[in-house]
C-alpha positions in Angstrom: 97.1 101.1 102.3 99.5 100.4 105.3 96.5 99.4 107.6 94.1 97.8 105.1 96.7 95.7 103.4 99.4 95.2 105.8 97.8 95.7 109.1 99.8 98.6 110.2 97.8 101.5 111.8 100.3 104.3 111.3 103.8 105.1 109.6 106.9 106.5 111.1 108.1 109.8 110.0 110.9 108.4 107.8 108.7 106.0 106.3 106.2 108.8 105.3 109.1 110.8 104.0 110.4 108.0 101.8 107.1 107.2 100.4 106.5 111.0 99.9 109.8 111.2 97.8 108.8 108.1 95.6 105.3 109.3 95.1 106.0 112.9 94.2 108.9 111.9 91.9 106.9 109.3 90.0 104.2 111.6 89.4 106.6 114.4 88.1 108.3 111.7 85.8 105.0 111.0 84.1 103.9 114.4 83.9 104.2 115.7 80.4 105.3 119.3 81.8 108.0 117.7 83.9 111.6 117.9 82.9 114.5 115.6 83.5 115.5 115.8 87.1 119.0 117.7 87.8 120.8 115.4 90.2 122.9 116.4 92.9 124.3 114.9 96.0 122.7 115.8 99.3 123.6 114.7 102.9 120.1 115.4 104.6 116.5 115.4 104.2 115.1 118.6 102.2 113.3 121.3 104.0 109.4 121.4 104.1 107.7 122.5 101.1 110.8 122.1 99.0 111.0 123.6 95.5 110.4 121.6 92.2 113.9 121.0 91.3 114.4 119.7 94.9 111.9 117.2 94.6 112.8 115.9 91.6 116.3 115.3 92.9 115.0 112.6 95.2 114.1 110.4 92.4 117.3 108.7 93.0 117.6 108.3 96.8 119.6 106.2 99.0 117.8 105.4 102.3 119.7 104.3 105.3 117.1 102.9 107.9 118.2 100.7 111.1 117.1 97.0 110.8 113.5 96.6 111.8 112.8 100.1 111.0 110.2 99.0 108.5 112.0 99.5 104.9 109.7 97.2 103.2 106.7 99.5 103.8 108.8 102.2 102.3 108.5 100.4 98.8 105.6 98.1 99.2 103.0 100.8 100.1 103.8 103.0 97.2 103.9 99.9 94.8 100.2 99.6 95.3 99.4 103.2 94.8 101.6 103.8 91.6 100.0 103.1 88.2 102.5 100.7 87.2 104.9 97.7 88.3 107.5 98.2 91.0 110.4 96.0 90.5 112.3 95.0 93.8 115.8 93.5 93.8 116.9 91.2 96.6 120.4 89.7 97.2 119.3 86.3 98.5 116.8 83.8 97.3 115.8 82.8 100.5 115.0 86.5 101.6 113.1 86.8 98.1 110.9 83.9 99.0 110.2 85.0 102.6 109.2 88.4 101.0 107.2 86.4 98.5 105.3 84.6 101.2 104.4 87.9 103.1 103.0 89.7 100.4 101.0 86.7 99.1 99.6 86.6 102.8 98.6 90.0 102.1 96.7 89.2 99.0 99.2 91.1 96.7 99.4 90.1 93.1 103.2 89.6 92.4 105.7 87.8 90.1 109.0 86.4 90.8 111.9 85.9 88.4 114.6 83.8 89.4 117.2 81.5 87.9 116.2 77.8 86.5 112.6 78.9 85.8 111.0 77.1 82.8 109.8 78.9 79.7 106.0 78.2 81.0 106.8 79.8 84.4 108.3 83.0 82.5 105.1 83.1 80.4 102.8 82.7 83.3 104.7 85.7 84.8 104.3 87.8 81.9 100.7 87.0 81.8 100.1 88.2 85.4 102.1 91.4 84.5 99.7 91.9 81.5 96.8 91.5 84.0 98.0 94.0 86.3 100.4 92.6 88.9 102.0 95.4 90.9 105.2 94.0 92.2 108.1 92.0 90.5 110.6 90.3 92.6 114.2 89.5 91.2 117.8 89.5 91.8 120.6 91.2 89.8 121.8 87.8 88.1 118.6 87.0 86.6 118.5 90.4 84.9 121.7 89.8 83.2 119.5 88.1 80.5 119.0 90.8 77.8 116.1 89.1 76.7 114.4 88.9 80.0 115.3 92.7 80.5 113.9 93.7 77.3 110.5 91.9 78.0 110.3 93.3 81.6 111.0 97.0 80.1 107.8 96.5 78.1 105.7 96.9 81.2 106.9 100.3 81.9 108.6 99.9 85.3 107.7 103.1 87.4 109.8 102.4 90.6 112.8 100.2 91.4 113.7 99.3 94.9 117.0 98.0 95.7 117.3 96.2 99.2 120.2 95.5 101.1 122.0 98.0 98.7 125.3 97.7 100.4 125.8 94.5 98.4 126.7 96.7 95.5 129.9 97.5 97.1 130.5 94.5 99.6 129.9 91.9 96.9 130.0 93.4 93.4 133.7 93.5 93.2 134.1 89.7 94.7 131.7 87.0 93.9 128.6 89.0 92.9 129.7 90.8 89.8 126.0 91.2 88.5 125.7 93.9 91.2 128.0 96.2 89.5 125.6 96.2 86.6 122.5 97.5 88.5 123.0 101.2 86.9 123.0 99.7 83.5 119.7 97.7 84.6 118.1 101.0 85.7 119.1 102.6 82.3 117.6 99.8 80.4 114.5 99.9 82.2 114.1 103.7 81.4 115.5 105.4 84.4 112.3 105.2 86.5 112.3 106.3 90.3 114.8 104.3 92.2 115.2 104.0 96.0 118.2 101.9 97.5 117.7 100.7 101.0 120.6 99.8 103.5 120.8 99.4 107.3 124.3 100.7 107.5 126.8 102.0 105.1 130.1 103.9 105.6 130.8 107.0 103.6 133.0 104.8 101.1 130.0 102.3 100.8 127.7 105.2 100.1 130.0 106.7 97.5 130.4 103.3 95.8 126.3 102.7 95.8 125.9 106.3 94.3 128.6 105.7 91.6 127.3 102.3 90.5 123.6 103.0 90.7 123.3 106.8 90.0 126.5 108.0 88.2 127.6 109.6 91.5 124.5 111.8 91.8 122.4 110.5 94.6 120.2 111.9 97.6 121.0 110.5 100.6 118.3 110.0 103.4 119.4 109.0 106.9 117.4 108.2 110.1 118.3 107.3 113.6 116.5 104.4 115.1 115.3 106.7 117.9 
C-alpha cells in the first residue's frame, strides 16, 4: 500500500510498529471473541510477540516521532486496509487543506468536514461515506456539533488519528477549548482505536494528552530520529 498509493518503497521500523499496533487492535476490537482492553500506562514499546492483553493496551497510543519522520503514513496506510472509515483530526485548516491535496493526488477518496459548509456540501460528504470513502478530515471545533457527530458515528469509525496532539495541552485551556473535548468525541464515536501523534512533548504534556483523550491510560511509543 505504501508503495502503490504513496510511492514509498519501504517503511521505517517505527512506522511498521505503529501500523501493526493499529491493525492488530482494530482486528481484535471487531472480533466477537475479543474483550474490552484493559488500559495501562506504558513508557516503551512492547516486546516481540506480546501477549493478547498487551496488544489490546495499544489501542490507545500516543506516538512521539520527530518532524519529518513520516507520521502521516502511520495512519494513512492503515486507513486503506481497515474495513471502515478513519477520522483524522488536524489543528489548522491550512494543514487540513494541504493534506487533502496530497491525498487526492494519491487518488484517495476522502471527505472534509469544516466550518461554514452548506447543507448540500455536508450531504455530499455523507453520500461519499455511504459509497465507501475511507478517510474523514476534520478539526475538533466542527465536531462540537452534536448532530454532525451523531451522523458521523453512524458510519462506524474504526480508527481516529489526532495530529499535533500536543495542542490538547498547549491550546485546549486557552484559545482552543474544543481540544479539551476530544476524549468525549472519542467516546461518542464508539471508542474506536485511537492514535495521537506529536513531534515533541514534555512529561507534563504527555500526561495531559493521556488524561484528556484516554482517561489517564495510554500506551506511549517513542522513537529517535537516528
